């Protein structure tokens, strides 16, 4: 299974980016999917998740700034990020697992079997 992220880049604080994740020969939008991130020197942390029924979960630090969504026709998951802050600078990864619903453990890296290689986001002040 290959997951491929795109959409990262460099923006100024307050800017926006939309990340995408495509499943290569894998029906990513059928299953629980999530975005994680890892800032330099930090552990990988959960950002948001979306399940088969399009129910979403978000980390507290998102504070309404990010929106996770999916397009089943395109087999693509998105993370729309607005009001970006320098502390959002990180490598962003998409993850998935062959279960329909994410459940309470959606924010655990161990809950996902499949990972992309990441797309880098840099937010300057």
CSV table of C-alpha atoms in Angstrom, one decimal:
chain,number,residue,atom,x,y,z
A,1,UNK,CA,0.0,0.0,0.0
A,2,UNK,CA,1.3,3.4,-1.0
A,3,UNK,CA,0.0,6.7,0.4
A,4,UNK,CA,1.3,9.8,-1.3
A,5,UNK,CA,1.1,13.3,0.2
A,6,UNK,CA,1.4,16.6,-1.6
A,7,UNK,CA,0.6,20.2,-1.1
A,8,UNK,CA,3.2,21.2,1.4
A,9,UNK,CA,5.2,24.4,1.1
A,10,UNK,CA,6.4,27.6,2.7
A,11,UNK,CA,3.9,30.2,3.8
A,12,UNK,CA,3.9,33.2,6.1
A,13,UNK,CA,2.0,33.1,9.4
A,14,UNK,CA,-1.7,33.6,8.8
A,15,UNK,CA,-1.5,31.8,5.4
A,16,UNK,CA,-3.2,28.7,4.2
A,17,UNK,CA,-2.3,25.4,2.6
A,18,UNK,CA,-4.2,22.4,1.5
A,19,UNK,CA,-2.6,19.0,1.8
A,20,UNK,CA,-3.7,16.0,-0.2
A,21,UNK,CA,-3.2,12.3,0.3
A,22,UNK,CA,-3.9,9.7,-2.4
A,23,UNK,CA,-4.0,6.0,-2.0
A,24,UNK,CA,-2.1,4.2,-4.7
A,25,UNK,CA,-4.3,1.1,-5.6
A,26,UNK,CA,-5.8,1.4,-2.1
A,27,UNK,CA,-9.3,2.6,-1.4
A,28,UNK,CA,-8.2,5.1,1.2
A,29,UNK,CA,-11.5,6.9,1.5
A,30,UNK,CA,-13.2,3.7,2.5
A,31,UNK,CA,-11.3,3.4,5.8
A,32,UNK,CA,-10.2,5.4,8.8
A,33,UNK,CA,-7.6,8.0,7.6
A,34,UNK,CA,-5.6,10.5,9.6
A,35,UNK,CA,-3.1,13.3,9.4
A,36,UNK,CA,-0.1,13.3,11.7
A,37,UNK,CA,2.8,15.7,11.9
A,38,UNK,CA,6.3,15.8,13.3
A,39,UNK,CA,8.1,19.0,14.1
A,40,UNK,CA,11.9,18.9,14.3
A,41,UNK,CA,13.0,17.4,17.6
A,42,UNK,CA,9.4,16.4,18.5
A,43,UNK,CA,7.5,13.1,18.4
A,44,UNK,CA,4.9,12.5,15.7
A,45,UNK,CA,1.5,13.8,16.8
A,46,UNK,CA,-2.0,13.4,15.5
A,47,UNK,CA,-3.7,16.3,13.8
A,48,UNK,CA,-7.0,15.0,12.5
A,49,UNK,CA,-8.9,11.9,11.4
A,50,UNK,CA,-11.9,11.0,9.2
A,51,UNK,CA,-13.7,7.7,9.0
A,52,UNK,CA,-15.9,5.8,6.6
A,53,UNK,CA,-18.9,7.9,7.5
A,54,UNK,CA,-17.0,11.1,7.3
A,55,UNK,CA,-17.0,11.7,11.0
A,56,UNK,CA,-14.0,13.7,12.0
A,57,UNK,CA,-11.7,14.1,15.0
A,58,UNK,CA,-9.2,16.9,15.7
A,59,UNK,CA,-6.4,17.5,18.0
A,60,UNK,CA,-6.9,20.3,20.5
A,61,UNK,CA,-4.3,22.5,19.0
A,62,UNK,CA,-6.2,22.7,15.7
A,63,UNK,CA,-8.7,25.1,17.3
A,64,UNK,CA,-10.9,25.2,14.3
A,65,UNK,CA,-8.1,26.2,11.9
A,66,UNK,CA,-7.9,22.9,10.0
A,67,UNK,CA,-10.5,20.9,8.2
A,68,UNK,CA,-10.1,17.3,7.2
A,69,UNK,CA,-12.2,16.0,4.3
A,70,UNK,CA,-12.2,13.4,1.6
A,71,UNK,CA,-13.3,13.0,-2.0
A,72,UNK,CA,-14.3,9.4,-2.7
A,73,UNK,CA,-14.4,9.9,-6.5
A,74,UNK,CA,-10.7,11.0,-6.4
A,75,UNK,CA,-9.7,8.6,-3.7
A,76,UNK,CA,-8.1,11.5,-1.9
A,77,UNK,CA,-8.0,12.9,1.6
A,78,UNK,CA,-7.4,16.5,2.3
A,79,UNK,CA,-6.3,18.7,5.1
A,80,UNK,CA,-7.2,22.4,4.6
A,81,UNK,CA,-5.1,24.5,6.9
A,82,UNK,CA,-5.8,28.1,7.6
A,83,UNK,CA,-4.4,30.7,10.0
A,84,UNK,CA,-1.1,28.9,10.0
A,85,UNK,CA,1.3,29.6,12.8
A,86,UNK,CA,5.1,29.1,12.9
A,87,UNK,CA,4.5,26.2,15.4
A,88,UNK,CA,2.6,24.4,12.6
A,89,UNK,CA,6.0,23.9,10.9
A,90,UNK,CA,6.4,20.2,10.5
A,91,UNK,CA,6.5,17.2,8.2
A,92,UNK,CA,2.9,16.1,7.7
A,93,UNK,CA,2.0,12.5,7.1
A,94,UNK,CA,-1.1,10.7,6.1
A,95,UNK,CA,-2.0,7.4,7.6
A,96,UNK,CA,-4.6,4.8,7.2
A,97,UNK,CA,-5.7,1.4,8.5
A,98,UNK,CA,-8.1,-1.2,7.2
A,99,UNK,CA,-10.9,-0.4,9.6
A,100,UNK,CA,-14.0,1.7,8.8
A,101,UNK,CA,-14.2,3.7,12.0
A,102,UNK,CA,-11.3,5.4,13.7
A,103,UNK,CA,-12.6,5.2,17.3
A,104,UNK,CA,-11.2,6.6,20.4
A,105,UNK,CA,-7.6,5.6,19.5
A,106,UNK,CA,-7.5,7.7,16.3
A,107,UNK,CA,-4.7,9.8,17.7
A,108,UNK,CA,-2.3,6.9,18.3
A,109,UNK,CA,0.5,6.2,15.7
A,110,UNK,CA,0.2,2.5,16.6
A,111,UNK,CA,-3.4,2.4,15.2
A,112,UNK,CA,-2.3,2.8,11.6
A,113,UNK,CA,-0.6,0.3,9.4
A,114,UNK,CA,0.0,2.5,6.3
A,115,UNK,CA,1.9,5.7,6.1
A,116,UNK,CA,3.0,8.1,3.5
A,117,UNK,CA,6.5,9.6,3.3
A,118,UNK,CA,5.3,13.1,4.2
A,119,UNK,CA,5.0,16.6,2.8
A,120,UNK,CA,6.9,19.5,4.5
A,121,UNK,CA,5.1,22.6,5.8
A,122,UNK,CA,7.1,25.6,6.8
A,123,UNK,CA,5.4,28.6,8.3
A,124,UNK,CA,7.5,31.8,8.8
A,125,UNK,CA,6.7,34.6,11.1
